[in-house]
mmCIF file of C-alpha atoms in Angstrom:
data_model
loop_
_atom_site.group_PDB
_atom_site.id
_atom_site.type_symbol
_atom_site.label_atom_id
_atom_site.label_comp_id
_atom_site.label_asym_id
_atom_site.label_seq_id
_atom_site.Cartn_x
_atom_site.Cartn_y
_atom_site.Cartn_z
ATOM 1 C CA UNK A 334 0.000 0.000 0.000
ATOM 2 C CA UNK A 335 1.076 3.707 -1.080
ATOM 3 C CA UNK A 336 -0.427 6.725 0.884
ATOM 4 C CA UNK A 337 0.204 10.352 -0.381
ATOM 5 C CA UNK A 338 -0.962 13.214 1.575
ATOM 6 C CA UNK A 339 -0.922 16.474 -0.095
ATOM 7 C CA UNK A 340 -3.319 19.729 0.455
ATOM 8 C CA UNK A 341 -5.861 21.385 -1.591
ATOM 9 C CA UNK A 342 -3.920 22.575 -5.137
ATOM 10 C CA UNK A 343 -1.240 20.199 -4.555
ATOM 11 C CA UNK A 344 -1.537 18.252 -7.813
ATOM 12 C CA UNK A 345 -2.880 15.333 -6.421
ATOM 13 C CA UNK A 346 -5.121 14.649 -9.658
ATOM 14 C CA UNK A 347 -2.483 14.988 -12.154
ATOM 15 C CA UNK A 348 0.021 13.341 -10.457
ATOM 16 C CA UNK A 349 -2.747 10.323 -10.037
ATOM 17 C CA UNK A 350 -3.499 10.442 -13.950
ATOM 18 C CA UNK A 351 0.762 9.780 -14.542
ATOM 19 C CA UNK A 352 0.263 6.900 -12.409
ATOM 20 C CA UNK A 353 -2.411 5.374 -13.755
ATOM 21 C CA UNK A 354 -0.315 5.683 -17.442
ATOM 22 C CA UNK A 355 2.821 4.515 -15.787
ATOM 23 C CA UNK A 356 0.579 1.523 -14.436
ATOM 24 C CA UNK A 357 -0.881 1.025 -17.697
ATOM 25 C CA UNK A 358 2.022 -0.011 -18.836
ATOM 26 C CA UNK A 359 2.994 -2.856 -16.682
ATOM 27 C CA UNK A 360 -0.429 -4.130 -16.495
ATOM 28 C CA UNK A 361 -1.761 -7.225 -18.755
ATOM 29 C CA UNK A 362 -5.057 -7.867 -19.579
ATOM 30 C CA UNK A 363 -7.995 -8.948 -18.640
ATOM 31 C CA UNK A 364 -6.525 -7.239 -15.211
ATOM 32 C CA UNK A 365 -7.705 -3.847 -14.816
ATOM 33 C CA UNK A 366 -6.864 -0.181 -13.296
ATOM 34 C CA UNK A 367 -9.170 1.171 -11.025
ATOM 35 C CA UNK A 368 -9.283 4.740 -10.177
ATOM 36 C CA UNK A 369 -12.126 5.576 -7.411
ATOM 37 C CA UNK A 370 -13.071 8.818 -5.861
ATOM 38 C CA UNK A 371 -15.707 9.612 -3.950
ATOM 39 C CA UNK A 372 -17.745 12.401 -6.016
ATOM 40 C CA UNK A 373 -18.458 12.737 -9.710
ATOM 41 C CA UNK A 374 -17.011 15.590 -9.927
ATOM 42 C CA UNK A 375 -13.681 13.995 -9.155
ATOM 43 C CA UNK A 376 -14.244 11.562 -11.056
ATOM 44 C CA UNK A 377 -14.750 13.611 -14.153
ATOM 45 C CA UNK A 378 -11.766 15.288 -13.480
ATOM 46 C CA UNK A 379 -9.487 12.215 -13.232
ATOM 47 C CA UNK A 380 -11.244 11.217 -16.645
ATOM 48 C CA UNK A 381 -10.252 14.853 -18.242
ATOM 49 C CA UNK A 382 -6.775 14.366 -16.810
ATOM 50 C CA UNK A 383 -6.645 10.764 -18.540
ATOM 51 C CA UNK A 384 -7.782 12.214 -21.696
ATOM 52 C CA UNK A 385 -5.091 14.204 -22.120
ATOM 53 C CA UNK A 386 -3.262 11.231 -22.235
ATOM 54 C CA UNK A 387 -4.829 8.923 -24.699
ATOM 55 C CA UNK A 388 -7.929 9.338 -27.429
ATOM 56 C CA UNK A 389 -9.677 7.057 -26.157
ATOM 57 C CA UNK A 390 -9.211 5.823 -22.171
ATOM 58 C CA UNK A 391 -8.467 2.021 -22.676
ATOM 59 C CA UNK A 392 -10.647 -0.118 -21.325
ATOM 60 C CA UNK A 393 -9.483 -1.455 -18.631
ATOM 61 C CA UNK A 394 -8.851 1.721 -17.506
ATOM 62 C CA UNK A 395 -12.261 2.184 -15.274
ATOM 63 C CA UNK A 396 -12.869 5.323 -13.059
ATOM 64 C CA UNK A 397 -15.749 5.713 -11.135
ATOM 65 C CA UNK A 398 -16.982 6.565 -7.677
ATOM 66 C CA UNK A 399 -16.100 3.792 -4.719
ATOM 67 C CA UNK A 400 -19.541 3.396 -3.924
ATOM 68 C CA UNK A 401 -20.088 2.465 -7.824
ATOM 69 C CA UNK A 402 -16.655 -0.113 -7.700
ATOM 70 C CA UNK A 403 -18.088 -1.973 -4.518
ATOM 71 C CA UNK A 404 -21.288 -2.570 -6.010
ATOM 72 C CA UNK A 405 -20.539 -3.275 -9.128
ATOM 73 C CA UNK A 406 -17.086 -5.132 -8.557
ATOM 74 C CA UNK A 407 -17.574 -7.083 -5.037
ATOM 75 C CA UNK A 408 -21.881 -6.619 -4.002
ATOM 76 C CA UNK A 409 -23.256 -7.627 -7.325
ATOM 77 C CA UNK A 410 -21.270 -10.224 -8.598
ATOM 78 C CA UNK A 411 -20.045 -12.080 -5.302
ATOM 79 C CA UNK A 412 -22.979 -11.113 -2.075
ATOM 80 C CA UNK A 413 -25.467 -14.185 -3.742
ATOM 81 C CA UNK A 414 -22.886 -16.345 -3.401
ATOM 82 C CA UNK A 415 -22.336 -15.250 0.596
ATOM 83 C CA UNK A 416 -25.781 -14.966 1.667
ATOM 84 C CA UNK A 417 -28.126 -15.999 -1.085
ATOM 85 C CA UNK A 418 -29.336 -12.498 -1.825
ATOM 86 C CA UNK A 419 -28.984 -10.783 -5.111
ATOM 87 C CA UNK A 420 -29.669 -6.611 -5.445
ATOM 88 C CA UNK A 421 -31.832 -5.848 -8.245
ATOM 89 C CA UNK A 422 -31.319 -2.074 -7.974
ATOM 90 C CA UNK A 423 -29.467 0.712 -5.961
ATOM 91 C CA UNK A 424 -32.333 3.032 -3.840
ATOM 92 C CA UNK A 425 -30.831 7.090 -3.125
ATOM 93 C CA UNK A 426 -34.326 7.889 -1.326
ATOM 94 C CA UNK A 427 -33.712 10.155 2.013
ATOM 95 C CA UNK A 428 -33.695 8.186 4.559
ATOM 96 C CA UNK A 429 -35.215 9.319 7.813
ATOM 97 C CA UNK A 430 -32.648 10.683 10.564
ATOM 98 C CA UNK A 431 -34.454 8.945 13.658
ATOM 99 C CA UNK A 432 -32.099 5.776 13.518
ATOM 100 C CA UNK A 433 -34.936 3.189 14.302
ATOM 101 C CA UNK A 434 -37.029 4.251 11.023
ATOM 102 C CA UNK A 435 -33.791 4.309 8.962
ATOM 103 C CA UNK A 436 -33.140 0.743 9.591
ATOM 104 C CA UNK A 437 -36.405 0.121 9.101
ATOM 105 C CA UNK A 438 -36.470 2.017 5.690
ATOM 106 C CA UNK A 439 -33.230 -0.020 4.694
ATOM 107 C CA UNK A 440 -34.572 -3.434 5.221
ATOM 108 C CA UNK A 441 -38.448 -2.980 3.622
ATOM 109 C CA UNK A 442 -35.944 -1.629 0.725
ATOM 110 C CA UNK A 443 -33.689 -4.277 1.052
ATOM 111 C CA UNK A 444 -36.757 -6.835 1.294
ATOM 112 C CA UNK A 445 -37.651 -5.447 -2.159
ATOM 113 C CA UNK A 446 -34.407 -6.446 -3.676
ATOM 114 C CA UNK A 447 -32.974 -2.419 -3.020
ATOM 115 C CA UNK A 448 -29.602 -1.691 -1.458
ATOM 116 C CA UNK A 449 -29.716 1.864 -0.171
ATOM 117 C CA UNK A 450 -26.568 3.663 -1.050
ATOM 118 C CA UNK A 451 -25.497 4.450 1.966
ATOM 119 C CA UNK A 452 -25.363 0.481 3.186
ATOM 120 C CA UNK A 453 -23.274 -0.191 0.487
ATOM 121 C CA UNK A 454 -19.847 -0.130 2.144
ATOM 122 C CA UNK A 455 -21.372 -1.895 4.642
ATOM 123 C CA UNK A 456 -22.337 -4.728 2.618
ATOM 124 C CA UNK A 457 -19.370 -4.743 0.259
ATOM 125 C CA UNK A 458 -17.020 -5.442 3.530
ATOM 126 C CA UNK A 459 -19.616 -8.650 4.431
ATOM 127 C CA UNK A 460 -18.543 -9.748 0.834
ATOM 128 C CA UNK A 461 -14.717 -8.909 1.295
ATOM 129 C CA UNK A 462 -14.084 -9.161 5.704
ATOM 130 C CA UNK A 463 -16.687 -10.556 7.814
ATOM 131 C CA UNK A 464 -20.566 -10.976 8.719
ATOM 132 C CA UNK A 465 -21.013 -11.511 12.491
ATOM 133 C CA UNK A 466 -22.433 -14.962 12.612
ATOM 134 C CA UNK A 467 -20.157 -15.885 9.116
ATOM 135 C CA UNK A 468 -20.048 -20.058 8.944
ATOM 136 C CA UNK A 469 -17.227 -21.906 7.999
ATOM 137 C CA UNK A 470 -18.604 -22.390 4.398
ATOM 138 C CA UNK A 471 -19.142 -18.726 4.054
ATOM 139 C CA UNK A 472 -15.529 -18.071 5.151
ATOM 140 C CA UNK A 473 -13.967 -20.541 2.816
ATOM 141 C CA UNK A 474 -16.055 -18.570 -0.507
ATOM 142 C CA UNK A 475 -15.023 -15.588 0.430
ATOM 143 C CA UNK A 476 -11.831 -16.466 0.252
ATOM 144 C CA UNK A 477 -12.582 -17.967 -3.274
ATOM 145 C CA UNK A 478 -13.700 -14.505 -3.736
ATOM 146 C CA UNK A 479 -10.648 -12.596 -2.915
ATOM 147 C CA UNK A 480 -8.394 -14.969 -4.916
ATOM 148 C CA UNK A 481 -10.652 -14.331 -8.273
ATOM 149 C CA UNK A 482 -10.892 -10.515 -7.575
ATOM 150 C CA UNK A 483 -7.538 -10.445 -7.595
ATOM 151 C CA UNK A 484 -7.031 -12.252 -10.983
ATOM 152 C CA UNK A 485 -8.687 -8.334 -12.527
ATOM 153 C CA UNK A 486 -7.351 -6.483 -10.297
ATOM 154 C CA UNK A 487 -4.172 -5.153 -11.542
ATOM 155 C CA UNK A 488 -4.209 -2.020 -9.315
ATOM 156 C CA UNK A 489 -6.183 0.270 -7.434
ATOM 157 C CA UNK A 490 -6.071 4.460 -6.892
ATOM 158 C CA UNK A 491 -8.197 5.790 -3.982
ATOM 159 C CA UNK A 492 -8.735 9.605 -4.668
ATOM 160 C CA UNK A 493 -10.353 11.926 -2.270
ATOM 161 C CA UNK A 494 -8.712 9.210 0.523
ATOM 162 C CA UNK A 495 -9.751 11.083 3.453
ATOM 163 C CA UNK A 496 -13.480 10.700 3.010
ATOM 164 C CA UNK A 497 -13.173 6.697 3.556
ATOM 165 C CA UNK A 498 -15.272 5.585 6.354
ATOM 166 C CA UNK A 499 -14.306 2.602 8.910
ATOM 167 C CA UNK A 500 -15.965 -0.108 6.556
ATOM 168 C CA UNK A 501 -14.372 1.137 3.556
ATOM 169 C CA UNK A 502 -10.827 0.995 5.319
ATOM 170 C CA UNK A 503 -11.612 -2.486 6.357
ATOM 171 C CA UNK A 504 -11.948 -3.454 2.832
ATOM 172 C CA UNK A 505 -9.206 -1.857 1.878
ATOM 173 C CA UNK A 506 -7.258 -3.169 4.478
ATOM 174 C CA UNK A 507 -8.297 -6.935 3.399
ATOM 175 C CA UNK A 508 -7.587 -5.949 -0.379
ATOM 176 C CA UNK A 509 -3.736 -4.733 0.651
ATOM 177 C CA UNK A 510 -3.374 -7.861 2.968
ATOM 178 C CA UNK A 511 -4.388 -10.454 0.066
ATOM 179 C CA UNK A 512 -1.826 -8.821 -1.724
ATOM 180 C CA UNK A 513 -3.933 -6.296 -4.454
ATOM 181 C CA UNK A 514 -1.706 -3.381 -5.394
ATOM 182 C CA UNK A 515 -3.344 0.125 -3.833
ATOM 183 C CA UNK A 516 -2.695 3.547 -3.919
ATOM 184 C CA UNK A 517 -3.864 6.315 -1.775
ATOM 185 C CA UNK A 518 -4.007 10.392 -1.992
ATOM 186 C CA UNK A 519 -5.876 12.416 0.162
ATOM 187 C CA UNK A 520 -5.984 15.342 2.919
ATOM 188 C CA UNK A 521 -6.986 13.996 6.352
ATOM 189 C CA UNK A 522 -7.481 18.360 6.878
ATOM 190 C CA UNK A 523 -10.050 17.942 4.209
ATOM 191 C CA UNK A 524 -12.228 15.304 6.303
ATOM 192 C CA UNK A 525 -15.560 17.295 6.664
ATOM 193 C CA UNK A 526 -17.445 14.282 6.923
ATOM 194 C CA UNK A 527 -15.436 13.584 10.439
ATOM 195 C CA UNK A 528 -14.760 9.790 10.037
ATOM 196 C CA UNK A 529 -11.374 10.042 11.157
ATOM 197 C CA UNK A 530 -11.088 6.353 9.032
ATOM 198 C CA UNK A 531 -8.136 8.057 6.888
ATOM 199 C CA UNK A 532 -5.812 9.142 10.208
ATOM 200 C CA UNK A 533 -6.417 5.539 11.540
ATOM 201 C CA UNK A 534 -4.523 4.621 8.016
ATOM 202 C CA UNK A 535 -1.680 6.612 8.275
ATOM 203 C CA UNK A 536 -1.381 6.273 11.993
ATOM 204 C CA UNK A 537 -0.933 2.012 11.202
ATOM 205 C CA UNK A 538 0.601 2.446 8.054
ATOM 206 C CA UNK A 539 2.983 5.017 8.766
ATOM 207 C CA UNK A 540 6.172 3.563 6.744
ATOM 208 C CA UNK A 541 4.122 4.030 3.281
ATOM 209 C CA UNK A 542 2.868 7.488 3.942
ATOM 210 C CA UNK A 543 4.237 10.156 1.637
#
């Protein structure tokens, strides 16, 4: 795992989009480059910053928000095979702020075949950590799962690092420790969301900050 901390108008972007070509390079297919931020507005910057690079972003190339990679690359494919439940669609209805109705909002969505977006992370790390009450044959597909996610993976870029929250640095966490290439930039003074998840990174991985 890489970690770069740099501030606001530090070049974080650009110096992302040079590693993604540089990564290009030594990458074979079918494995592919992931480049995940956290907005779309970051993420269409990445993409302009790319394009200035090639005519056409290659294909295996694929930048989109985290919430978008952990459905589409670890809940859709992989949570039927956990817990015999497959999402049909991905809910972004408000959600009531008394915490009893919100759960209850989440599972009559969930019972409908809806993940709300906000569970995602949550349900993305049962796929890729744990599920309190996980049995042994849930334990040994997951780590079926790991092994063939890392057959695609050739490398992932975390953008906008300091608005990961404590499930998302679990995953990422299990993703380093199976041995999956990743690459961090962020400002932890830029954490107005307050999850604190990206200080808890650099405080245990302190010999691969830059």
């Amino acid at each position: 795992m890489k970690i770069r901390v740099a501030g606001a108008g530090a070049g974080k972007t650009t110096t992302m989009a040079a590693k993604i070509v540089d990564a290009l390079a030594s990458t074979e297919r079918p494995q592919n480059i992931y480049c995940l931020a956290f907005t779309n507005a970051a993420v269409s910057r990445i993409k302009e910053k790319l394009s200035e690079r090639y005519v056409e972003i290659p294909s295996n190339i694929i930048v989109c928000t985290i919430h978008s990679f952990l459905y589409q690359e670890i809940i859709s494919p992989y949570y039927f095979l956990l817990f015999s439940k497959q999402y049909e669609r991905i809910s972004t209805i408000n959600l009531p702020d008394d915490p009893a109705y919100k759960n209850k909002k989440i599972k009559e969505l969930d019972d409908r075949g809806a993940i709300h977006v906000s569970v995602i992370p949550q349900r993305a790390k049962w796929v890729i950590v744990k599920r309190t009450g996980d049995k042994k044959k849930q334990k040994d597909i997951r780590s079926k799962i790991i092994r063939t996610l890392s057959c695609y993976c050739g490398k992932i870029f975390v953008d906008e690092a300091q608005d990961i929250d404590d499930d998302i640095l679990e995953i990422i966490q299990a993703l380093d420790t199976a041995g999956m290439s990743i690459e961090l930039s962020g400002d932890p003074k830029q954490d107005l969301r307050g999850h604190g998840s990206f200080r808890k990174l650099l405080d245990t991985h302190e010999l691969d900050v830059d």
